[in-house]
Coordinates of N, CA and C in Angstrom, one line a residue:
X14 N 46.4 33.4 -10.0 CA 45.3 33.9 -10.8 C 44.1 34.1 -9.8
X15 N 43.6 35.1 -9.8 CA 42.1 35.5 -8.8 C 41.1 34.3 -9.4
X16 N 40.7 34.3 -8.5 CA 39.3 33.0 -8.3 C 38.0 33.8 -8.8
X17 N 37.3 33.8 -10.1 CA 35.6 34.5 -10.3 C 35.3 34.1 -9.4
X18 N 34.4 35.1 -8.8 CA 32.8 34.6 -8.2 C 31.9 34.9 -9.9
X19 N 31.5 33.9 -10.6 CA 31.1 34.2 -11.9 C 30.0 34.8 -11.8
X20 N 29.0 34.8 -10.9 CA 27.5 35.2 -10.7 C 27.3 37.1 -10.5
X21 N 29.1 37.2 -9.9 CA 28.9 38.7 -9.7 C 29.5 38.8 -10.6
X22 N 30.6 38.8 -11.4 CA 31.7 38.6 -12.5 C 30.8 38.2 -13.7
X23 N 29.6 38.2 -14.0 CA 29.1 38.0 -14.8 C 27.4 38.6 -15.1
X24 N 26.8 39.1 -13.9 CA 25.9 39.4 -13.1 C 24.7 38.5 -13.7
X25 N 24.9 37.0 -13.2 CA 24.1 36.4 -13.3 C 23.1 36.2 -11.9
X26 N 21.7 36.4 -12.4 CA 20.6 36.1 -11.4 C 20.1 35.2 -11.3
X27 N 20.0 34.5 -12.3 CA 19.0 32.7 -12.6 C 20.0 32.1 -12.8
X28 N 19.5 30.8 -13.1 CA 19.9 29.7 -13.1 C 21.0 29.6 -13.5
X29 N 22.7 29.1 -12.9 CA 23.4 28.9 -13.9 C 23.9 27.4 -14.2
X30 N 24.3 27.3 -15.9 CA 24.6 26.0 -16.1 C 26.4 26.1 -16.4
X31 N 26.7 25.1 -16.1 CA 27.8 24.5 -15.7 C 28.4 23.8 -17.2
X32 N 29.9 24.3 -18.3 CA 30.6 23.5 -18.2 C 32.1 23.5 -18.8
X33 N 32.6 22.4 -18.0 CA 33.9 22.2 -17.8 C 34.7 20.9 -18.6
X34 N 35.9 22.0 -19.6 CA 36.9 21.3 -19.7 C 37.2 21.1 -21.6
X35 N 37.8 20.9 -22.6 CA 38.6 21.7 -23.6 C 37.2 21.5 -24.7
X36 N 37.2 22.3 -25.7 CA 36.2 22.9 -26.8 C 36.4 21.8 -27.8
X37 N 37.0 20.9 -27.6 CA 37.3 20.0 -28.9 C 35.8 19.3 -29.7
X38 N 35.9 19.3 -30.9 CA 34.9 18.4 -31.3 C 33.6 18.2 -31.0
X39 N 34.8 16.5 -29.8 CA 34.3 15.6 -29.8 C 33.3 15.7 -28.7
X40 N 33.8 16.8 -27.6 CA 33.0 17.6 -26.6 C 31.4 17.9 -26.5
X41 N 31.0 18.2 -27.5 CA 29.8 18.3 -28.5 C 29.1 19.9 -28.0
X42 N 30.4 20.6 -28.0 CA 30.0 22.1 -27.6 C 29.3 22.5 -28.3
X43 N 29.4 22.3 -29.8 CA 28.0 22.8 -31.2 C 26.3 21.6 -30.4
X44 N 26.5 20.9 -29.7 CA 25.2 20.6 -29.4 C 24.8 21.3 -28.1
X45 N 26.0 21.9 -27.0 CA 25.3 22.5 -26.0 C 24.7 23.5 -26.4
X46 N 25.8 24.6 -27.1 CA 24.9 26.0 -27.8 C 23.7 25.9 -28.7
X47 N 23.8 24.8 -29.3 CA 22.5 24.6 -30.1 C 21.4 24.8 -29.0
X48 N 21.6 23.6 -27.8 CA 20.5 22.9 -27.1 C 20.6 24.4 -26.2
X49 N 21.2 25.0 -25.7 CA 21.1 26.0 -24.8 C 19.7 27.5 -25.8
X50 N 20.1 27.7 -26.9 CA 19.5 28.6 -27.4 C 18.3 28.4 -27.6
X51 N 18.0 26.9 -27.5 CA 16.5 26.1 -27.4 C 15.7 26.5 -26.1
X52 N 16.6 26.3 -25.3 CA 16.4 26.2 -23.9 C 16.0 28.0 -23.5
X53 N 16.3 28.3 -24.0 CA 16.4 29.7 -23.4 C 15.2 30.5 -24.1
X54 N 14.7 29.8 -25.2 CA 12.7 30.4 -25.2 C 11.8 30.0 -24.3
X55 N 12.3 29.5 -23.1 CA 11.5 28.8 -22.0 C 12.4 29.2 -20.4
X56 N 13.5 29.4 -20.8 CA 14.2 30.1 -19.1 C 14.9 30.7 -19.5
X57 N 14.3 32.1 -19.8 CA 15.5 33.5 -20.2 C 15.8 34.0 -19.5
X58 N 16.2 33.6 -18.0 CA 16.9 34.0 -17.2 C 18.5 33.3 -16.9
X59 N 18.3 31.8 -17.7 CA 19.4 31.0 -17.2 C 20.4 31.6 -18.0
X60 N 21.7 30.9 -17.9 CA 23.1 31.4 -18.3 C 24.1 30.2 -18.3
X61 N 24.6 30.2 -19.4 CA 25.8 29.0 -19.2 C 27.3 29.6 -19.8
X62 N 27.9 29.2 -18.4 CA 29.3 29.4 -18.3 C 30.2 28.0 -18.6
X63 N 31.3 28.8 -19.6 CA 31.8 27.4 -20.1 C 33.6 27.9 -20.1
X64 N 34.4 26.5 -19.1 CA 35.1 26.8 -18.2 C 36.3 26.1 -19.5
X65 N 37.4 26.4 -19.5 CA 38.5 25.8 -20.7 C 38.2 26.0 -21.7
X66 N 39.2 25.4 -22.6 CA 39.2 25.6 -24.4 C 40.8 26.6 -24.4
X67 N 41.2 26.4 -25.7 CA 42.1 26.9 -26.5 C 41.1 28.2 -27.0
X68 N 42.4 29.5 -26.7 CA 42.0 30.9 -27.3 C 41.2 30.8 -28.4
X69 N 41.7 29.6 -29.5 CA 40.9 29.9 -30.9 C 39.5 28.9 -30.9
X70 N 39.3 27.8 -30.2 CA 38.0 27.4 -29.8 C 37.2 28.4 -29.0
X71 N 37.5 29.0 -28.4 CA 36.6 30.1 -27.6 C 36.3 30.6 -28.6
X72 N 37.1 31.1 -29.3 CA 37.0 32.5 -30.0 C 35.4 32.1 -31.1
X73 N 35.8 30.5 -31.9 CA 34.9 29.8 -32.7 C 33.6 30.2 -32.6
X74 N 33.5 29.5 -30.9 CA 32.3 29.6 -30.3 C 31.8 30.9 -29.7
X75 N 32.3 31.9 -29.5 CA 32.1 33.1 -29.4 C 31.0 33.8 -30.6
X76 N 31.8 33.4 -31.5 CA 31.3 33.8 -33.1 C 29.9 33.0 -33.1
X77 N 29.8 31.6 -32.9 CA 28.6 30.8 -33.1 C 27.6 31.1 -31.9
X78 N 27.9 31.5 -30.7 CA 26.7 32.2 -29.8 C 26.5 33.1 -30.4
X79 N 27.5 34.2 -31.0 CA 26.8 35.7 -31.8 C 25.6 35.3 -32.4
X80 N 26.5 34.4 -33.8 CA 25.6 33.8 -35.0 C 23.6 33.8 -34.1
X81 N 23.9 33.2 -33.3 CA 22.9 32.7 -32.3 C 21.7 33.6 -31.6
X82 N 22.7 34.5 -31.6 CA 21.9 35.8 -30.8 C 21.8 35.6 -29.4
X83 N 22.6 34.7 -29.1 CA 22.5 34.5 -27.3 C 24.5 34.6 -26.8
X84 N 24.9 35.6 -27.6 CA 26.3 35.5 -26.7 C 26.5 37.0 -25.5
X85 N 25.1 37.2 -25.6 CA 25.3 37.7 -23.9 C 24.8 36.4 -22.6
X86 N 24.5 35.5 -22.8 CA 24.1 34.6 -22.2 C 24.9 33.4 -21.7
X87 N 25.8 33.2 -22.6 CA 26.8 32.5 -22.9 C 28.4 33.4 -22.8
X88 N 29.4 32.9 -21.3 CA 30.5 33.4 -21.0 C 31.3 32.6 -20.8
X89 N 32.5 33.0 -21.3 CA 33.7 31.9 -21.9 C 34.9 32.4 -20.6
X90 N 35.1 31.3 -19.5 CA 36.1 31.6 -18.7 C 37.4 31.4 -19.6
X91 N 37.7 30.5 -20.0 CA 38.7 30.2 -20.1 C 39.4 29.1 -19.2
X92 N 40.7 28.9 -19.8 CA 41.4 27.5 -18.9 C 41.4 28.5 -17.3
X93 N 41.1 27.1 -16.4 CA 41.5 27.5 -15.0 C 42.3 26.5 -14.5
X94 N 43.1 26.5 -13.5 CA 43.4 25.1 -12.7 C 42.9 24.0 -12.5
X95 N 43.3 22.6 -12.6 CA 42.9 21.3 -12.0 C 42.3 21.9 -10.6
X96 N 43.1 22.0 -10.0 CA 43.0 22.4 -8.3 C 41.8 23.5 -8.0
X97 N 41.1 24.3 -9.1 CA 40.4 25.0 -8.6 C 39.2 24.9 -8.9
X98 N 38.8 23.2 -9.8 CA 37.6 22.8 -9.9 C 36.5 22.9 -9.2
X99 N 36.4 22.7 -8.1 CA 35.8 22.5 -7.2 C 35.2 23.9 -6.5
X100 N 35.5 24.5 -6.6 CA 35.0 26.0 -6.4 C 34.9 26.3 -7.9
X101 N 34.8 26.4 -8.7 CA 33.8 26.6 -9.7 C 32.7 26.0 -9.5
X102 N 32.8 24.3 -9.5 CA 31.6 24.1 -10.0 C 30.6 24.2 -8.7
X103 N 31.0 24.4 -7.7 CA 29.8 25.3 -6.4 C 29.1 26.6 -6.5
X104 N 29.7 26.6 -7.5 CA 29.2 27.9 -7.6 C 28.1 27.3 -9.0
X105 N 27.6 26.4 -9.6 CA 26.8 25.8 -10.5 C 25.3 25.4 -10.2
X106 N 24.6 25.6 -10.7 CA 23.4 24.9 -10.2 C 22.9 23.5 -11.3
X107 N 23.1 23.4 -12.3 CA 23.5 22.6 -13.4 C 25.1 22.2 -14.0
X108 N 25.6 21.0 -13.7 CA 26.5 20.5 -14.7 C 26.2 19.6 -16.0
X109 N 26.7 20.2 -16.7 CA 26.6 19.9 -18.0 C 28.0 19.1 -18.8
X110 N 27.3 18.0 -19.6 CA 28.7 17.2 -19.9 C 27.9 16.5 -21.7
X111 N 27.8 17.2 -22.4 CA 27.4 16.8 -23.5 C 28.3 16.5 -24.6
X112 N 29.3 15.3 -24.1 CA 30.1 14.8 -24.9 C 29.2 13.8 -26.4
X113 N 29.8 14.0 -27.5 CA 29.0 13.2 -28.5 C 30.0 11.6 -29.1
X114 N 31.1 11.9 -28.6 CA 32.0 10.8 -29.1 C 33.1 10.8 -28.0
X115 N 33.2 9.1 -28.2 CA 34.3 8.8 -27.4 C 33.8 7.4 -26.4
X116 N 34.6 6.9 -25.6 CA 34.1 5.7 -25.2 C 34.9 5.6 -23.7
X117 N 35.7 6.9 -23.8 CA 36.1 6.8 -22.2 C 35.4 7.2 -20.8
X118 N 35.2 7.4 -19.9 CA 34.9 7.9 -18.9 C 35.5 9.5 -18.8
X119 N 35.2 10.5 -18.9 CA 35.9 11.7 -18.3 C 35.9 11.8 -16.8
X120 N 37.4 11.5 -16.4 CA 37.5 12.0 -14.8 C 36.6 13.0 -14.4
X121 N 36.6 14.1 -15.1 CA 36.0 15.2 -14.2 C 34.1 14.5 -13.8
X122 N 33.6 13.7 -14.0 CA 32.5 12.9 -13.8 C 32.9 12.8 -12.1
X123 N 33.6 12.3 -11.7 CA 33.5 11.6 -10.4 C 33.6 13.3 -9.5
X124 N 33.8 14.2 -9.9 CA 34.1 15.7 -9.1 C 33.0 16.1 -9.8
X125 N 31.9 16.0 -10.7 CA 30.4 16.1 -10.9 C 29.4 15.7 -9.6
X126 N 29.7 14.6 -9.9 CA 28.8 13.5 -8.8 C 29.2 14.1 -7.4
X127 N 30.2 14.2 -7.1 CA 31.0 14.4 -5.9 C 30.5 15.9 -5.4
X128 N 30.5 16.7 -6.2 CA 29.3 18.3 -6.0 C 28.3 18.2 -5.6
X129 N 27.6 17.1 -5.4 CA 25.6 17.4 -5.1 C 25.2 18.2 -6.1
X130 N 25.6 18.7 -6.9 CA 24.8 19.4 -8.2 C 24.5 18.7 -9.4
X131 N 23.2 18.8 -9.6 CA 22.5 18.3 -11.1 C 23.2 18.4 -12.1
X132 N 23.6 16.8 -12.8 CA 24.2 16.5 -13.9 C 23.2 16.1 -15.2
X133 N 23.5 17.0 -15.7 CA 23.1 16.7 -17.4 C 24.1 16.7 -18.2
X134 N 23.9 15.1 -18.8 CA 24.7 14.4 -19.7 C 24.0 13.7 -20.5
X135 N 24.8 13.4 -21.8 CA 24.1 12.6 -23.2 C 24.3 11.1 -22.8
X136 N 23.3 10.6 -23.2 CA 23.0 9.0 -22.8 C 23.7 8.2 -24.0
X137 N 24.7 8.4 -23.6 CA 25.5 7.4 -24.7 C 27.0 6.7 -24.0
X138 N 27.4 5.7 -24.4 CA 28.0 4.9 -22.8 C 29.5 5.4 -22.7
X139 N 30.2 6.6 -23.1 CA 30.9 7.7 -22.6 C 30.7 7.9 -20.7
X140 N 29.2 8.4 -20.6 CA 28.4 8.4 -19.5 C 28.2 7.6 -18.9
X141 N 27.4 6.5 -19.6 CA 26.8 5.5 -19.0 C 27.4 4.4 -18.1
X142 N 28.8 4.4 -18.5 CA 29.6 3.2 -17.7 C 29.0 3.8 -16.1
X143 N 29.2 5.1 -16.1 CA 29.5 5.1 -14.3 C 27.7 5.6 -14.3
X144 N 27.1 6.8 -15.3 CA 26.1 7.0 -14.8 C 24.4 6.5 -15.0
X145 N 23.8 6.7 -14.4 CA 22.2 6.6 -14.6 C 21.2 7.3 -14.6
X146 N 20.0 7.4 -14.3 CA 19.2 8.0 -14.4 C 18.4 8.5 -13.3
X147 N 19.2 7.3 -12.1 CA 18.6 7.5 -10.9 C 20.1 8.9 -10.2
X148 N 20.9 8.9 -10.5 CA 21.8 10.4 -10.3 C 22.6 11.1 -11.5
X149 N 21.6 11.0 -12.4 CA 22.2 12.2 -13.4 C 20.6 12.5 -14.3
X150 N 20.6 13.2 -14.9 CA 19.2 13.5 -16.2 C 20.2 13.5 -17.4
X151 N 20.0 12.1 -18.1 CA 20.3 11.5 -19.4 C 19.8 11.7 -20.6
X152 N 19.9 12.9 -21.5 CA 19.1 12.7 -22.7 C 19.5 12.4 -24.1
X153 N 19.1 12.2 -25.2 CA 19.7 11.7 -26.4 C 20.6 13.2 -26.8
X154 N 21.5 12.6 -27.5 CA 22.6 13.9 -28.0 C 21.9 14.9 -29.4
X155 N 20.7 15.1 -28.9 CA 20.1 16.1 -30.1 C 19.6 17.5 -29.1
X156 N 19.7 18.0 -30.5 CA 19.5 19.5 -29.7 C 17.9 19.7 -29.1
X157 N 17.2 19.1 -29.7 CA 15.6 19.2 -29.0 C 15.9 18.3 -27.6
X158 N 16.4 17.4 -27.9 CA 16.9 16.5 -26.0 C 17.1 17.2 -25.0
X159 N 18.3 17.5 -25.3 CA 19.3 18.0 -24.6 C 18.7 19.5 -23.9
X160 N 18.5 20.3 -25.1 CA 17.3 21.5 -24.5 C 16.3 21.3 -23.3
X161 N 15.9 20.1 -23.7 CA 14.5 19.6 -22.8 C 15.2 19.2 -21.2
X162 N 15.9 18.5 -21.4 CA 16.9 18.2 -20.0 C 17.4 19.5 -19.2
X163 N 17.9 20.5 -19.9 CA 18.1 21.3 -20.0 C 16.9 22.2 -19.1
X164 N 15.6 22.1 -19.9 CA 14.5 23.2 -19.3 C 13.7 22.4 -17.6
X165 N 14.0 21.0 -18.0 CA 13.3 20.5 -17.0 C 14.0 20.7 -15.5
X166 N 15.3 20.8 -15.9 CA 17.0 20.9 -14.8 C 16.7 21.9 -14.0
X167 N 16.1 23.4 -14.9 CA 16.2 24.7 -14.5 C 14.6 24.7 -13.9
X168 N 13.7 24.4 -14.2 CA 12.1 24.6 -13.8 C 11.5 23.6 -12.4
X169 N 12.9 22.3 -12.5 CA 12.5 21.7 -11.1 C 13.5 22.0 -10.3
X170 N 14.1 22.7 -9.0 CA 14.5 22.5 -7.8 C 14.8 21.3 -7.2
X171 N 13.7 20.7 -7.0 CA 13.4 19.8 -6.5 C 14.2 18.5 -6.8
X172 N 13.8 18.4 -8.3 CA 14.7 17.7 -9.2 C 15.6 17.6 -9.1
X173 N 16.4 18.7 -9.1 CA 18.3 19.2 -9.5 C 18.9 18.5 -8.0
X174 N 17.8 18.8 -6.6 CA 18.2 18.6 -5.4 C 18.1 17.0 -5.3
X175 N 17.2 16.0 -5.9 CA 17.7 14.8 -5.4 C 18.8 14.2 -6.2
X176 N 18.9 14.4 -7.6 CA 20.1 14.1 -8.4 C 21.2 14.4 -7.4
X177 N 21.4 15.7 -7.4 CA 22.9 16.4 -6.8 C 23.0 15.3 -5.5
X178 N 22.0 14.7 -4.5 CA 21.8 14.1 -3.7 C 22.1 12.4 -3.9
X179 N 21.8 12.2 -4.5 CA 22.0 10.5 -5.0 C 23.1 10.6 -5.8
X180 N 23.6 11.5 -6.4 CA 25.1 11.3 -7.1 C 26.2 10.9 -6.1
X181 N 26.1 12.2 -5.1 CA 27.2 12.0 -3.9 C 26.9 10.5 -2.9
X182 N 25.7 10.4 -2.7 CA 25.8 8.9 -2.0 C 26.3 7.7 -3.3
X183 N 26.3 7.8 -4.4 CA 27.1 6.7 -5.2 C 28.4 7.4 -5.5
X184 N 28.3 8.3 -4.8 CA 30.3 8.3 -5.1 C 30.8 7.9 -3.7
X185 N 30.0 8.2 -2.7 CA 30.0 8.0 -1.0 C 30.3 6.2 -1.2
X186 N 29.7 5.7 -1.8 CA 28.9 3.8 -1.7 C 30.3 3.2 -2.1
X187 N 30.3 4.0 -3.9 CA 31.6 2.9 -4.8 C 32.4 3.9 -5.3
X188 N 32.7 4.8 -5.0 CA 34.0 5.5 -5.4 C 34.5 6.7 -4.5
X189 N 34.8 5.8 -3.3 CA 35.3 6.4 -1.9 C 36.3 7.4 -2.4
X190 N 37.3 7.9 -1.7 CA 37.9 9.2 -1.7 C 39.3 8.3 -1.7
X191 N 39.2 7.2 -1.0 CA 40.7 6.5 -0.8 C 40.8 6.0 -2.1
X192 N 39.7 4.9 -2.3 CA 39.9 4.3 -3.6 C 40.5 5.5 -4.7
X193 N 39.5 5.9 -5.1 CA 39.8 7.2 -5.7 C 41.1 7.8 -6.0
X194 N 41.9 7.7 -4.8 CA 43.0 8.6 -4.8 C 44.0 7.9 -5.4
X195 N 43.5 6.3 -4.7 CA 44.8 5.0 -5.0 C 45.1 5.3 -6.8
X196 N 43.5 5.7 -7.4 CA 43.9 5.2 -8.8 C 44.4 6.5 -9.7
X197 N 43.9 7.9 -8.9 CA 44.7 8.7 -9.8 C 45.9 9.4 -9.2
X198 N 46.4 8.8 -8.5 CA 47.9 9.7 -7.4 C 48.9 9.7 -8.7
X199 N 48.8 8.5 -9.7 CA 50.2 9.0 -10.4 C 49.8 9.8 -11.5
X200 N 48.4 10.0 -11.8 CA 47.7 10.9 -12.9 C 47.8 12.6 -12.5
X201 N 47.6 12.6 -11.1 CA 47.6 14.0 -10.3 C 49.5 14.4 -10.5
X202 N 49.9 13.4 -10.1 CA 51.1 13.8 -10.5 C 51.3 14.7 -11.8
X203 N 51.0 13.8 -13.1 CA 51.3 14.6 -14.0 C 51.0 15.5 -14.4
X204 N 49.7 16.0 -13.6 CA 48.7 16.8 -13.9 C 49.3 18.4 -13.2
X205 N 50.2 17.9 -12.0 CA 50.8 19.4 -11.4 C 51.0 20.4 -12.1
X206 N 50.7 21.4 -12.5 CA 51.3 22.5 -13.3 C 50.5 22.5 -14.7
X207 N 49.8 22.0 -15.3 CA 48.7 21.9 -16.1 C 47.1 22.6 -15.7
X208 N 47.2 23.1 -17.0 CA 46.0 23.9 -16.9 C 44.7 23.1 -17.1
X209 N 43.2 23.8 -16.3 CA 42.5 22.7 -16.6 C 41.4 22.8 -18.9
X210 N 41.8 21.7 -19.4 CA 41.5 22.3 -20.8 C 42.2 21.6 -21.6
X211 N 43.3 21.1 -21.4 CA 44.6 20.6 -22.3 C 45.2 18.9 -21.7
X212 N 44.0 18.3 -20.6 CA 44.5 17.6 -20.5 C 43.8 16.1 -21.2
X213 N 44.4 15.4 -21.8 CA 44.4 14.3 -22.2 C 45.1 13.1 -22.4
X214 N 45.2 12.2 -21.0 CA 45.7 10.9 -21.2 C 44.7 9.8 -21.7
X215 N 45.5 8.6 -22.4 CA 44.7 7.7 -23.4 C 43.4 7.3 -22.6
X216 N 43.4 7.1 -21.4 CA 42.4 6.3 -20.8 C 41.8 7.0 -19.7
X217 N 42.1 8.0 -19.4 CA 41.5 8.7 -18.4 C 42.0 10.3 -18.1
X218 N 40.8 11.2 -18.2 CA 40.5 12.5 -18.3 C 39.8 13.6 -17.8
X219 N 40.1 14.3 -17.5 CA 39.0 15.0 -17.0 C 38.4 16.0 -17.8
X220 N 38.0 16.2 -18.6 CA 37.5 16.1 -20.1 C 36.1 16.0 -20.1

């Protein structure tokens, strides 16, 4: 499958936000669209790209950016590869992870951090086991929050650049590349040939 360059593939000029991995629920994709269309009477230049989901969750949310009036703003890749994570999300200037339930860690967190790019996520301990405040921007899972994290992400530079910066030295500190690998070599295994969007094991996800 060709690799987007999304920015030309999409002809985005501002700011883009970042996110990755399946449309479920629990995901809290009805609070990013909410919180994005908030966000966007204040940076109508930004754009969020949203990477996985099942045909018929796209499709959902397709309908609900219409409803919205921002589904030129909002572009639905679709599932891509585990393995091609990492060139998407370089090409991000915001990651976004506004899960509303659940109590696990989502793998794909440690390849957030591991980007140097500005993470926005909901402050609820989903997040919280691994993140903080001093390398991510944490807000409550409401759409006025989340917007706000959202406008502050896109209007400071400055900002997005020490987060993206202090994430990677605490994944540099306590979640080396070896460690790392020791614990998900037999997860990667099962992961070979899996699209990225559909995957969920009981305890660890990239999700």
């Amino acid at each position: 499958m060709q690799l987007n360059q999304l920015r030309s593939a999409y002809h985005i000029t501002g700011p883009l936000l970042m996110y990755v991995g399946n449309l479920e629920r629990y995901q809290g994709i009805d609070l990013l669209i909410d919180s994005f269309k908030l966000a966007l009477a204040k940076t109508r230049d930004a754009r969020l790209v949203i990477i996985g989901g099942a045909p018929e969750h796209i499709a959902q949310y397709q309908r609900r950016s219409q409803q919205l009036g921002i589904d030129t703003c909002v572009h639905f890749v679709g599932k891509r590869p585990v393995e091609d994570l990492a060139y998407y999300l370089a090409q991000a200037d915001i990651l976004v992870s506004p899960r509303v339930q659940g109590n696990n860690t989502p793998m794909k967190l440690y390849s957030y951090l591991d980007s140097g790019k500005a993470l926005l996520a909901t402050d609820l301990p989903t997040h919280t086991q691994v993140l903080n405040h001093q390398v991510a921007w944490l807000a409550l899972p409401t759409a006025q929050e989340f917007s706000q994290g959202m406008v502050d992400l896109i209007q400071d530079p400055t900002l997005r650049e020490r987060l993206g910066t202090e994430a990677q030295a605490l994944v540099a500190k306590q979640h080396t590349y070896e460690a790392f690998s020791a614990k998900l070599v037999g997860l990667y295994d099962w992961l070979q040939g899996q699209l990225l969007g559909d995957i969920q094991p009981s305890n660890l996800s990239f999700e």
